[in-house]
Amino acid sequence: MGILSRASYVVRSRLNAILNNAEDPGEALDYSYEQLRDQLQDVKGGIADLTTQKKRLEIQKRRLEENVDKHNEQAREAVRQDRDDLARQALEKKKQKMTQIEDLEGQIADLQQTQDQLVEKKNTLQGRIEEFRTQKETMKARYEAAEASTRVSEAMTGAGDEMEDVGRSIERANERTEDMEARAEAMDELEESGAFEDALSDQDSIDRELESLSTDSEVEAELETLRGEMGEGGSSSSSTETETETAEAETTDTDDGSSNAGGDEPADPEVEAELEELQNEDSN
């Protein structure tokens, strides 16, 4: 096998593999069914043509039979007119027509036999087509049921391409969500630590620190006032620490006719015998 032959074989093999993978069995069965129906129609057309040809021969045969009767009457009339020469010519033509009739009968018989064979084949083919149609519909139903079952199973197990795409989308969304949550927590932490200054505020870190100390002093002063009013002592610094810790929250595609020219031929013994009989009939 040459290089070109091997390359052609490889290309055909790959194309066949692609077509097999992409082929819909239902469409393939419908196409095969239509091809069988076209073949049946061709057989019917052949039978019709054959029958037409047979009918033409039968018409030609009837015309020849009419000519035989005509020549027979011509021969009788010629004998009555004492024209043996004309009677002889008529009988010769009669014999020619009878020979043609025999040939036509053989051809008609052959055509009839062929027609009978074609009709039998047509009936056999038609039966097979009906059987194939039943099998086709059954196979299509089985394929569609199997296809539906496969799709459901793939959807439930996540083995299909569509579910795989959905899984990847969910995974990507989850990753992006986690990234955004982590970034939000980082920004909160940086803001709380004072690493990022508020763009809308003119305070710097020193101002915020002093403000915090001032707030703590006010709280401590109010606390001392409450202690004095209630007459209770003790430290409540633990309550302030708890409030600070709880401020952070996390949200995770398929006429012919024989002319025998009659020519003048030597006297035929059969014609002479028939002429003699006609002469005897006329003399009687």
XYZ file of C-alpha atoms in Angstrom:
284
model
C 0.000 0.000 0.000
C 1.484 3.333 -1.101
C 1.697 6.516 0.911
C -1.320 8.059 -0.833
C -3.380 4.920 -0.319
C -2.532 4.786 3.373
C -3.350 8.479 3.769
C -6.691 7.992 2.002
C -7.482 5.022 4.247
C -6.686 7.019 7.378
C -8.878 9.924 6.261
C -11.809 7.615 5.431
C -11.451 5.826 8.752
C -11.540 9.043 10.701
C -14.487 10.392 8.726
C -16.400 7.169 9.322
C -15.656 7.386 13.036
C -16.916 10.969 13.154
C -20.076 10.099 11.200
C -20.765 7.091 13.420
C -20.502 9.231 16.519
C -22.731 11.973 15.095
C -25.255 9.643 13.412
C -28.797 9.574 14.693
C -30.034 5.946 14.456
C -33.594 7.144 13.926
C -32.613 9.237 10.912
C -30.465 6.395 9.514
C -33.383 3.943 9.759
C -35.774 6.402 8.103
C -33.277 6.912 5.253
C -32.905 3.147 4.712
C -36.691 2.773 4.703
C -37.050 5.468 2.025
C -34.378 3.748 -0.087
C -36.343 0.477 0.037
C -39.505 2.321 -0.973
C -37.647 3.847 -3.945
C -36.505 0.370 -5.007
C -40.078 -0.896 -4.791
C -41.235 2.004 -6.952
C -38.550 1.163 -9.531
C -39.749 -2.457 -9.648
C -43.335 -1.311 -10.154
C -42.202 0.978 -12.962
C -40.354 -1.921 -14.607
C -43.455 -4.103 -14.423
C -45.548 -1.347 -15.987
C -43.055 -0.905 -18.853
C -42.889 -4.646 -19.446
C -46.670 -4.978 -19.486
C -46.913 -2.070 -21.934
C -44.494 -3.794 -24.295
C -46.458 -7.030 -24.023
C -49.695 -5.229 -24.859
C -48.086 -3.702 -27.947
C -47.117 -7.149 -29.191
C -50.618 -8.444 -28.504
C -52.086 -5.566 -30.549
C -49.665 -6.346 -33.367
C -50.654 -10.007 -33.181
C -54.352 -9.164 -33.502
C -53.636 -7.060 -36.587
C -51.692 -9.922 -38.159
C -54.568 -12.304 -37.415
C -56.926 -9.876 -39.153
C -54.551 -9.844 -42.138
C -54.529 -13.648 -42.208
C -58.336 -13.682 -42.486
C -58.141 -10.959 -45.154
C -55.580 -12.891 -47.259
C -57.622 -16.048 -46.878
C -60.712 -14.271 -48.305
C -58.553 -12.762 -51.077
C -57.362 -16.228 -52.068
C -60.953 -17.562 -52.163
C -62.145 -14.615 -54.275
C -59.189 -14.978 -56.678
C -60.016 -18.674 -57.193
C -63.650 -17.774 -57.901
C -62.369 -15.287 -60.498
C -60.072 -17.936 -62.041
C -57.030 -15.938 -60.939
C -54.783 -18.593 -59.519
C -51.819 -16.226 -59.600
C -53.568 -13.754 -57.315
C -54.760 -16.554 -55.057
C -51.204 -17.833 -54.801
C -49.924 -14.384 -53.778
C -52.621 -14.041 -51.143
C -51.830 -17.443 -49.661
C -48.109 -16.614 -49.575
C -48.843 -13.423 -47.644
C -51.120 -15.382 -45.343
C -48.305 -17.784 -44.582
C -45.896 -14.922 -43.858
C -48.358 -13.347 -41.434
C -48.885 -16.653 -39.655
C -45.114 -17.025 -39.259
C -44.974 -13.551 -37.744
C -47.832 -14.460 -35.404
C -45.916 -17.471 -34.167
C -42.865 -15.284 -33.450
C -45.011 -12.759 -31.614
C -46.653 -15.450 -29.531
C -43.209 -16.605 -28.382
C -42.182 -13.064 -27.483
C -45.449 -12.461 -25.651
C -44.997 -15.677 -23.678
C -41.463 -14.633 -22.680
C -42.669 -11.216 -21.583
C -45.483 -12.762 -19.595
C -43.042 -15.047 -17.788
C -40.758 -12.124 -16.973
C -43.736 -10.100 -15.801
C -44.843 -12.879 -13.468
C -41.345 -13.089 -11.997
C -41.194 -9.333 -11.427
C -44.604 -9.317 -9.778
C -43.471 -12.076 -7.425
C -40.295 -10.160 -6.556
C -42.328 -7.011 -6.048
C -44.608 -8.773 -3.590
C -41.613 -10.199 -1.710
C -39.914 -6.799 -1.544
C -43.118 -5.133 -0.405
C -43.473 -7.647 2.417
C -39.899 -7.055 3.523
C -40.443 -3.303 3.485
C -43.472 -3.624 5.748
C -41.502 -5.869 8.089
C -38.613 -3.398 8.118
C -40.994 -0.535 8.858
C -42.234 -2.345 11.971
C -38.693 -3.115 13.101
C -37.658 0.474 12.373
C -40.330 1.974 14.582
C -39.539 -0.498 17.361
C -35.810 0.264 17.204
C -36.448 4.013 17.149
C -38.641 3.715 20.237
C -35.976 1.665 22.023
C -33.269 4.172 21.116
C -35.321 7.146 22.255
C -36.131 5.415 25.540
C -32.469 4.541 26.105
C -31.429 8.088 25.217
C -33.927 9.566 27.673
C -32.835 7.161 30.393
C -29.190 8.048 29.775
C -29.910 11.755 30.012
C -31.767 11.309 33.289
C -28.963 9.186 34.723
C -26.332 11.684 33.617
C -28.329 14.508 35.154
C -28.684 12.658 38.444
C -25.065 11.543 38.649
C -23.538 14.672 37.116
C -21.720 12.589 34.468
C -23.053 14.511 31.488
C -21.316 17.419 29.794
C -24.048 19.858 30.806
C -23.868 18.873 34.466
C -20.089 19.050 34.305
C -20.379 22.652 33.061
C -22.847 23.406 35.854
C -20.466 21.915 38.423
C -17.585 24.010 37.146
C -19.759 27.144 37.235
C -20.735 26.476 40.843
C -17.133 25.813 41.751
C -15.977 29.071 40.133
C -18.785 31.034 41.815
C -17.865 29.522 45.162
C -14.213 30.431 44.689
C -15.094 34.023 43.741
C -17.427 34.294 46.726
C -14.748 33.048 49.095
C -12.265 35.503 47.576
C -14.677 38.399 48.056
C -15.447 37.344 51.637
C -11.765 37.079 52.444
C -11.139 40.497 50.888
C -14.024 42.031 52.828
C -12.662 40.609 56.078
C -9.196 41.872 55.188
C -10.518 45.344 54.508
C -12.430 45.330 57.779
C -9.328 44.278 59.621
C -7.180 46.917 57.951
C -9.787 49.569 58.631
C -10.065 48.623 62.255
C -6.298 48.603 62.636
C -6.069 52.053 61.119
C -3.780 50.912 58.281
C -6.162 52.562 55.739
C -7.319 56.080 56.423
C -10.918 57.071 55.674
C -10.955 59.084 52.381
C -13.903 61.158 53.614
C -12.314 62.069 56.924
C -9.579 64.619 57.601
C -8.484 62.815 60.762
C -5.179 61.030 60.904
C -4.090 58.242 63.209
C -3.080 60.618 65.979
C -6.488 62.313 65.944
C -8.242 58.947 66.152
C -6.013 57.814 69.021
C -6.652 60.996 70.979
C -10.392 60.721 70.341
C -10.343 57.154 71.623
C -8.550 58.197 74.799
C -11.022 61.031 75.297
C -13.948 58.658 74.884
C -12.426 56.246 77.388
C -11.954 59.065 79.860
C -15.598 60.140 79.524
C -16.748 56.547 80.079
C -14.553 56.205 83.145
C -15.832 59.476 84.550
C -19.454 58.484 84.062
C -18.679 55.135 85.618
C -17.231 56.769 88.682
C -20.341 58.925 88.973
C -22.562 55.826 88.877
C -20.439 54.172 91.509
C -20.708 57.121 93.753
C -24.477 57.334 93.323
C -25.029 53.670 93.959
C -22.450 53.458 96.633
C -20.883 50.443 95.062
C -17.260 49.845 94.445
C -15.366 47.543 92.201
C -13.992 47.470 88.673
C -16.226 47.253 85.570
C -13.406 47.264 83.029
C -14.302 43.662 82.026
C -17.718 44.878 80.693
C -16.016 47.340 78.315
C -13.705 44.623 76.882
C -16.685 42.305 76.177
C -18.475 44.983 74.073
C -15.309 45.507 71.965
C -14.952 41.738 71.152
C -18.606 41.244 70.054
C -18.361 44.082 67.459
C -16.746 41.685 64.800
C -18.975 39.206 62.710
C -18.098 36.625 59.873
C -20.382 35.559 56.931
C -18.961 32.964 54.774
C -24.935 22.341 22.890
C -31.372 7.594 -2.633
C -42.799 -0.865 -31.280
C -41.307 -2.957 -32.979
C -42.921 -5.190 -35.768
C -41.266 -7.659 -38.045
C -41.708 -6.884 -41.632
C -41.048 -9.696 -43.784
C -40.879 -8.290 -47.063
C -42.544 -10.622 -49.131
C -40.752 -11.236 -52.257
C -41.541 -13.401 -55.220
C -40.371 -16.816 -54.260
C -40.686 -20.254 -55.985
C -44.040 -21.973 -55.605
C -44.482 -23.400 -52.134
C -45.797 -27.010 -51.979
C -48.140 -26.149 -49.096
C -49.503 -23.139 -50.957
C -50.024 -25.217 -54.146
C -51.827 -27.890 -52.119
C -54.151 -25.341 -50.480
C -54.752 -23.698 -53.912
C -55.756 -27.055 -55.350
C -58.237 -27.547 -52.510
C -59.778 -24.144 -53.191
C -60.037 -24.982 -56.907
C -61.785 -28.227 -56.070
C -64.202 -26.414 -53.769
C -64.978 -23.877 -56.510
C -65.503 -26.578 -59.175
C -67.960 -28.352 -56.891
